[in-house]
């Protein structure tokens, strides 16, 4: 539908009414299309007005004032929303630039997690700004639910990019402080909601950007918790190597958890859904592999073992 100039449309309607009903019907409009429109609406519902001494009709004046105030509030709200959105775009662009500068050696996640870097001070600022902006999506959970995501598709896609870009940084901060499982002890609610809504939207068949077969590896790993899974695998592997027990006796044995982790990684690789930077020499994933390949009880004929030992990752793009 083409954009309509509603001011012009109302002006044309007013002119038509003047011709058909006479100028006296629009006394006091003073060429103001908003005021003229209010007068026409009142006429249409049969509200009688007086013209004594050319005094302004109080009802019309009050309605005009209210409409102008509502319009101003609406314009201000749109302006503030656009301003915040532009700020978020700038913050995301800064993180993307930082990610590119970390494309050698260890990669985005490990650069942030590693030794102190003055660049990280600025990255934390951008990360905090983005998180404050996106935490408000929690409010959407209280709204009446429909099939798929309660967020508009454009906002959901932007939120998904944010989650995949920023959550790895939260994971890095989490594992710098402790060895507890991030998903169960450290993950913020708004990440869970954004992931849940994306999955629901995909089931509803309404997210074309995540559908189809890729012919090139993604730059942002599809599972924003991938780094947490790698960190857990590294903890289990080091404990096995040192002959230590991990967790409660009734828990699943570490070697079985690691077998499942291998399958999980290969699933992402098969779908080109993991960033190639996980195979950088100093990445946490490659650190995990160096320890894991020395474990006597591991499955040496697994698909991931063949992929890593034959250095197939060198051709993964």
CSV table of C-alpha atoms in Angstrom, one decimal:
chain,number,residue,atom,x,y,z
A,1,UNK,CA,0.0,0.0,0.0
A,2,UNK,CA,1.5,3.4,-0.9
A,3,UNK,CA,2.2,6.0,1.8
A,4,UNK,CA,-0.7,8.4,2.3
A,5,UNK,CA,-0.4,12.0,3.1
A,6,UNK,CA,-3.2,12.1,5.7
A,7,UNK,CA,-2.8,15.9,6.2
A,8,UNK,CA,-3.5,16.5,2.5
A,9,UNK,CA,-6.3,13.9,2.6
A,10,UNK,CA,-8.0,15.7,5.5
A,11,UNK,CA,-7.5,19.1,3.8
A,12,UNK,CA,-9.1,17.8,0.6
A,13,UNK,CA,-12.0,16.4,2.6
A,14,UNK,CA,-12.4,19.7,4.4
A,15,UNK,CA,-12.5,21.6,1.1
A,16,UNK,CA,-15.2,19.3,-0.2
A,17,UNK,CA,-17.3,19.9,2.9
A,18,UNK,CA,-16.9,23.6,2.5
A,19,UNK,CA,-18.2,23.5,-1.0
A,20,UNK,CA,-21.1,21.2,-0.2
A,21,UNK,CA,-22.1,22.6,3.2
A,22,UNK,CA,-20.8,26.2,3.2
A,23,UNK,CA,-18.0,28.0,5.0
A,24,UNK,CA,-20.2,28.7,8.0
A,25,UNK,CA,-20.1,25.0,8.8
A,26,UNK,CA,-16.4,25.3,9.6
A,27,UNK,CA,-16.3,28.5,11.6
A,28,UNK,CA,-13.2,28.9,13.7
A,29,UNK,CA,-11.0,26.4,11.9
A,30,UNK,CA,-8.7,29.2,10.7
A,31,UNK,CA,-7.3,27.0,7.9
A,32,UNK,CA,-6.1,24.5,10.6
A,33,UNK,CA,-6.7,21.0,9.2
A,34,UNK,CA,-6.6,19.4,12.6
A,35,UNK,CA,-9.2,21.8,14.0
A,36,UNK,CA,-11.3,21.5,10.8
A,37,UNK,CA,-11.2,17.7,11.1
A,38,UNK,CA,-12.4,17.8,14.7
A,39,UNK,CA,-15.3,20.1,13.7
A,40,UNK,CA,-16.2,17.7,10.9
A,41,UNK,CA,-16.2,14.8,13.4
A,42,UNK,CA,-18.4,16.6,15.8
A,43,UNK,CA,-20.8,17.5,13.0
A,44,UNK,CA,-20.9,13.9,11.9
A,45,UNK,CA,-22.0,12.7,15.4
A,46,UNK,CA,-24.5,15.6,15.7
A,47,UNK,CA,-22.8,17.7,18.4
A,48,UNK,CA,-24.3,21.2,18.3
A,49,UNK,CA,-22.0,24.2,18.6
A,50,UNK,CA,-22.5,27.9,19.1
A,51,UNK,CA,-20.9,30.7,17.0
A,52,UNK,CA,-21.8,33.6,19.3
A,53,UNK,CA,-19.3,36.5,19.1
A,54,UNK,CA,-16.9,34.2,17.2
A,55,UNK,CA,-15.8,32.7,20.5
A,56,UNK,CA,-13.8,29.4,20.3
A,57,UNK,CA,-15.8,26.3,21.2
A,58,UNK,CA,-14.3,24.9,24.5
A,59,UNK,CA,-14.9,21.3,23.5
A,60,UNK,CA,-13.1,21.8,20.1
A,61,UNK,CA,-10.2,23.6,21.8
A,62,UNK,CA,-9.8,20.8,24.4
A,63,UNK,CA,-9.9,18.1,21.8
A,64,UNK,CA,-7.4,20.0,19.6
A,65,UNK,CA,-5.0,20.4,22.6
A,66,UNK,CA,-5.3,16.7,23.5
A,67,UNK,CA,-4.6,15.6,20.0
A,68,UNK,CA,-1.5,17.8,19.6
A,69,UNK,CA,-0.2,16.5,23.0
A,70,UNK,CA,-0.7,12.9,22.0
A,71,UNK,CA,0.9,13.5,18.6
A,72,UNK,CA,3.9,15.1,20.3
A,73,UNK,CA,4.3,12.2,22.8
A,74,UNK,CA,4.1,9.7,19.9
A,75,UNK,CA,6.7,11.5,17.9
A,76,UNK,CA,9.0,11.8,20.9
A,77,UNK,CA,8.6,8.1,21.7
A,78,UNK,CA,9.4,7.1,18.1
A,79,UNK,CA,12.4,9.4,18.2
A,80,UNK,CA,13.7,7.9,21.5
A,81,UNK,CA,13.2,4.4,20.1
A,82,UNK,CA,15.1,5.2,16.9
A,83,UNK,CA,17.9,6.8,19.0
A,84,UNK,CA,18.3,3.7,21.2
A,85,UNK,CA,18.2,1.4,18.2
A,86,UNK,CA,20.9,3.5,16.5
A,87,UNK,CA,23.0,3.3,19.7
A,88,UNK,CA,22.6,-0.5,19.7
A,89,UNK,CA,23.7,-0.7,16.1
A,90,UNK,CA,26.8,1.3,16.9
A,91,UNK,CA,27.6,-1.0,19.9
A,92,UNK,CA,27.1,-4.1,17.8
A,93,UNK,CA,29.4,-2.6,15.1
A,94,UNK,CA,32.1,-2.0,17.7
A,95,UNK,CA,31.9,-5.7,18.9
A,96,UNK,CA,32.0,-6.9,15.3
A,97,UNK,CA,35.2,-4.8,14.8
A,98,UNK,CA,36.7,-6.2,18.0
A,99,UNK,CA,35.8,-9.7,16.7
A,100,UNK,CA,37.7,-9.1,13.5
A,101,UNK,CA,40.8,-7.9,15.3
A,102,UNK,CA,40.8,-11.3,17.2
A,103,UNK,CA,40.6,-13.4,14.1
A,104,UNK,CA,44.1,-14.8,14.5
A,105,UNK,CA,45.6,-16.9,17.3
A,106,UNK,CA,42.9,-17.5,19.7
A,107,UNK,CA,39.7,-15.8,18.5
A,108,UNK,CA,37.0,-13.6,19.9
A,109,UNK,CA,35.9,-15.6,22.9
A,110,UNK,CA,39.5,-16.4,24.1
A,111,UNK,CA,40.7,-12.8,23.5
A,112,UNK,CA,38.1,-11.5,25.8
A,113,UNK,CA,38.6,-14.3,28.4
A,114,UNK,CA,42.4,-14.2,28.3
A,115,UNK,CA,44.9,-11.8,29.7
A,116,UNK,CA,44.0,-8.2,30.5
A,117,UNK,CA,43.6,-6.0,27.4
A,118,UNK,CA,42.8,-2.4,27.4
A,119,UNK,CA,40.4,-2.9,24.5
A,120,UNK,CA,38.3,-5.1,26.8
A,121,UNK,CA,37.4,-2.0,28.9
A,122,UNK,CA,35.6,-0.5,25.9
A,123,UNK,CA,34.1,-3.9,24.9
A,124,UNK,CA,32.6,-4.3,28.4
A,125,UNK,CA,30.9,-0.9,28.0
A,126,UNK,CA,29.4,-1.8,24.7
A,127,UNK,CA,28.3,-5.2,26.1
A,128,UNK,CA,26.6,-3.6,29.1
A,129,UNK,CA,24.8,-1.1,26.9
A,130,UNK,CA,23.5,-3.9,24.6
A,131,UNK,CA,22.4,-6.0,27.6
A,132,UNK,CA,20.4,-3.2,29.2
A,133,UNK,CA,18.6,-2.7,25.9
A,134,UNK,CA,17.7,-6.3,25.3
A,135,UNK,CA,16.9,-7.2,28.9
A,136,UNK,CA,13.5,-5.5,28.4
A,137,UNK,CA,12.4,-8.4,26.2
A,138,UNK,CA,11.5,-10.1,29.4
A,139,UNK,CA,8.4,-7.9,29.5
A,140,UNK,CA,7.2,-9.6,26.3
A,141,UNK,CA,6.8,-12.8,28.3
A,142,UNK,CA,3.8,-11.3,30.2
A,143,UNK,CA,1.9,-10.4,27.0
A,144,UNK,CA,-0.7,-12.6,25.4
A,145,UNK,CA,1.1,-15.4,23.6
A,146,UNK,CA,0.6,-16.2,19.9
A,147,UNK,CA,2.1,-19.0,17.8
A,148,UNK,CA,5.8,-18.4,17.4
A,149,UNK,CA,7.6,-15.4,18.9
A,150,UNK,CA,5.9,-12.5,20.7
A,151,UNK,CA,8.5,-10.3,19.2
A,152,UNK,CA,8.3,-8.9,15.6
A,153,UNK,CA,10.5,-10.9,13.2
A,154,UNK,CA,12.9,-8.0,12.7
A,155,UNK,CA,13.4,-7.6,16.4
A,156,UNK,CA,13.8,-11.3,17.0
A,157,UNK,CA,16.5,-11.5,14.4
A,158,UNK,CA,18.3,-8.5,15.9
A,159,UNK,CA,18.0,-10.1,19.3
A,160,UNK,CA,19.4,-13.4,18.0
A,161,UNK,CA,22.4,-11.7,16.5
A,162,UNK,CA,22.9,-9.9,19.8
A,163,UNK,CA,22.6,-13.2,21.8
A,164,UNK,CA,25.2,-14.9,19.5
A,165,UNK,CA,27.6,-12.0,19.7
A,166,UNK,CA,27.3,-11.1,23.4
A,167,UNK,CA,26.5,-14.3,25.3
A,168,UNK,CA,30.0,-15.8,24.6
A,169,UNK,CA,31.4,-12.8,26.5
A,170,UNK,CA,29.2,-13.5,29.5
A,171,UNK,CA,30.3,-17.1,29.3
A,172,UNK,CA,34.0,-16.0,29.3
A,173,UNK,CA,33.4,-13.9,32.4
A,174,UNK,CA,31.5,-16.8,34.1
A,175,UNK,CA,34.3,-19.3,33.6
A,176,UNK,CA,37.0,-16.9,34.6
A,177,UNK,CA,35.4,-16.8,38.1
A,178,UNK,CA,34.3,-20.4,38.7
A,179,UNK,CA,33.9,-23.9,37.2
A,180,UNK,CA,30.2,-24.3,37.6
A,181,UNK,CA,27.9,-25.1,34.7
A,182,UNK,CA,26.9,-21.8,33.0
A,183,UNK,CA,23.5,-22.9,31.6
A,184,UNK,CA,22.2,-23.8,35.1
A,185,UNK,CA,24.0,-21.3,37.3
A,186,UNK,CA,24.9,-18.3,35.2
A,187,UNK,CA,22.7,-17.8,32.2
A,188,UNK,CA,20.5,-14.6,32.1
A,189,UNK,CA,16.8,-15.0,31.6
A,190,UNK,CA,16.6,-12.8,28.5
A,191,UNK,CA,19.0,-15.1,26.6
A,192,UNK,CA,16.8,-18.1,27.4
A,193,UNK,CA,13.7,-16.2,26.2
A,194,UNK,CA,15.4,-15.1,22.9
A,195,UNK,CA,16.5,-18.7,22.2
A,196,UNK,CA,13.1,-20.1,23.1
A,197,UNK,CA,11.3,-17.7,20.9
A,198,UNK,CA,13.6,-18.3,18.0
A,199,UNK,CA,13.0,-22.1,18.3
A,200,UNK,CA,9.2,-21.5,18.5
A,201,UNK,CA,9.3,-19.2,15.5
A,202,UNK,CA,11.3,-21.8,13.5
A,203,UNK,CA,8.7,-24.5,14.4
A,204,UNK,CA,6.0,-22.1,13.3
A,205,UNK,CA,7.9,-21.8,10.0
A,206,UNK,CA,8.2,-18.1,10.2
A,207,UNK,CA,12.0,-17.5,10.3
A,208,UNK,CA,13.5,-17.8,6.8
A,209,UNK,CA,16.9,-16.4,7.8
A,210,UNK,CA,17.6,-19.6,9.8
A,211,UNK,CA,16.3,-22.0,7.3
A,212,UNK,CA,17.8,-23.7,4.3
A,213,UNK,CA,21.2,-25.3,3.7
A,214,UNK,CA,24.3,-23.2,4.1
A,215,UNK,CA,27.3,-23.6,1.8
A,216,UNK,CA,29.7,-21.6,4.1
A,217,UNK,CA,30.4,-21.7,7.8
A,218,UNK,CA,28.7,-19.1,10.0
A,219,UNK,CA,30.7,-16.3,11.5
A,220,UNK,CA,28.8,-16.4,14.8
A,221,UNK,CA,28.3,-19.9,16.2
A,222,UNK,CA,24.6,-20.8,16.0
A,223,UNK,CA,24.4,-22.1,19.6
A,224,UNK,CA,25.3,-19.1,21.7
A,225,UNK,CA,26.2,-21.5,24.6
A,226,UNK,CA,28.8,-23.4,22.6
A,227,UNK,CA,31.7,-22.0,24.5
A,228,UNK,CA,30.1,-23.1,27.8
A,229,UNK,CA,29.8,-26.6,26.4
A,230,UNK,CA,33.5,-26.5,25.5
A,231,UNK,CA,34.4,-25.2,29.0
A,232,UNK,CA,32.5,-28.1,30.6
A,233,UNK,CA,34.2,-30.6,28.4
A,234,UNK,CA,37.6,-29.2,29.3
A,235,UNK,CA,36.7,-29.5,33.0
A,236,UNK,CA,35.6,-33.1,32.6
A,237,UNK,CA,38.6,-34.0,30.5
A,238,UNK,CA,41.2,-32.6,32.9
A,239,UNK,CA,39.5,-34.3,35.8
A,240,UNK,CA,39.6,-37.6,33.9
A,241,UNK,CA,43.3,-37.1,33.1
A,242,UNK,CA,44.1,-36.4,36.7
A,243,UNK,CA,42.0,-39.3,38.0
A,244,UNK,CA,39.6,-37.0,39.8
A,245,UNK,CA,35.8,-37.6,40.3
A,246,UNK,CA,33.5,-34.9,39.0
A,247,UNK,CA,30.1,-34.3,40.4
A,248,UNK,CA,27.9,-36.7,42.4
A,249,UNK,CA,28.3,-40.5,42.2
A,250,UNK,CA,24.9,-40.9,40.6
A,251,UNK,CA,25.7,-38.5,37.8
A,252,UNK,CA,26.4,-39.7,34.3
A,253,UNK,CA,30.1,-40.7,33.9
A,254,UNK,CA,32.4,-38.0,32.4
A,255,UNK,CA,33.4,-40.2,29.5
A,256,UNK,CA,29.8,-40.6,28.4
A,257,UNK,CA,29.3,-36.8,28.7
A,258,UNK,CA,32.3,-36.4,26.5
A,259,UNK,CA,31.0,-38.9,23.9
A,260,UNK,CA,27.8,-36.8,23.8
A,261,UNK,CA,29.8,-33.6,23.5
A,262,UNK,CA,31.7,-35.1,20.5
A,263,UNK,CA,28.3,-35.8,18.8
A,264,UNK,CA,27.1,-32.3,19.6
A,265,UNK,CA,30.2,-30.7,18.0
A,266,UNK,CA,30.0,-32.9,14.9
A,267,UNK,CA,26.4,-31.9,14.5
A,268,UNK,CA,27.3,-28.3,14.4
A,269,UNK,CA,30.2,-28.9,12.0
A,270,UNK,CA,28.0,-30.9,9.7
A,271,UNK,CA,25.6,-28.0,9.5
A,272,UNK,CA,28.4,-25.4,9.2
A,273,UNK,CA,26.8,-23.9,12.3
A,274,UNK,CA,30.0,-23.3,14.3
A,275,UNK,CA,32.5,-20.5,13.6
A,276,UNK,CA,35.8,-21.5,12.0
A,277,UNK,CA,37.6,-19.6,14.8
A,278,UNK,CA,37.1,-22.4,17.2
A,279,UNK,CA,39.9,-24.2,15.3
A,280,UNK,CA,42.4,-21.4,15.9
A,281,UNK,CA,45.6,-22.7,17.5
A,282,UNK,CA,45.1,-21.1,20.9
A,283,UNK,CA,41.3,-21.4,21.2
A,284,UNK,CA,39.7,-23.1,24.2
A,285,UNK,CA,38.3,-25.8,21.9
A,286,UNK,CA,41.8,-26.7,20.6
A,287,UNK,CA,43.1,-26.7,24.2
A,288,UNK,CA,40.4,-29.1,25.0
A,289,UNK,CA,41.3,-31.4,22.1
A,290,UNK,CA,45.0,-31.5,23.0
A,291,UNK,CA,44.0,-32.8,26.5
A,292,UNK,CA,41.2,-35.0,25.3
A,293,UNK,CA,43.3,-36.8,22.6
A,294,UNK,CA,45.5,-38.1,25.4
A,295,UNK,CA,42.7,-39.8,27.4
A,296,UNK,CA,43.0,-43.6,27.1
A,297,UNK,CA,39.3,-44.3,27.4
A,298,UNK,CA,38.1,-42.0,24.6
A,299,UNK,CA,36.5,-43.3,21.4
A,300,UNK,CA,39.4,-43.2,18.9
A,301,UNK,CA,37.2,-44.1,16.0
A,302,UNK,CA,34.6,-41.4,16.5
A,303,UNK,CA,33.7,-39.0,13.7
A,304,UNK,CA,35.2,-36.1,15.6
A,305,UNK,CA,38.4,-38.0,16.3
A,306,UNK,CA,38.7,-38.7,12.6
A,307,UNK,CA,37.9,-35.1,11.7
A,308,UNK,CA,40.5,-33.7,14.1
A,309,UNK,CA,43.3,-36.3,13.6
A,310,UNK,CA,43.1,-35.9,9.8
A,311,UNK,CA,43.1,-32.1,10.2
A,312,UNK,CA,39.9,-31.8,8.2
A,313,UNK,CA,39.2,-28.6,10.2
A,314,UNK,CA,41.9,-26.8,8.0
A,315,UNK,CA,39.4,-26.9,5.2
A,316,UNK,CA,36.4,-25.9,7.3
A,317,UNK,CA,35.2,-22.5,6.1
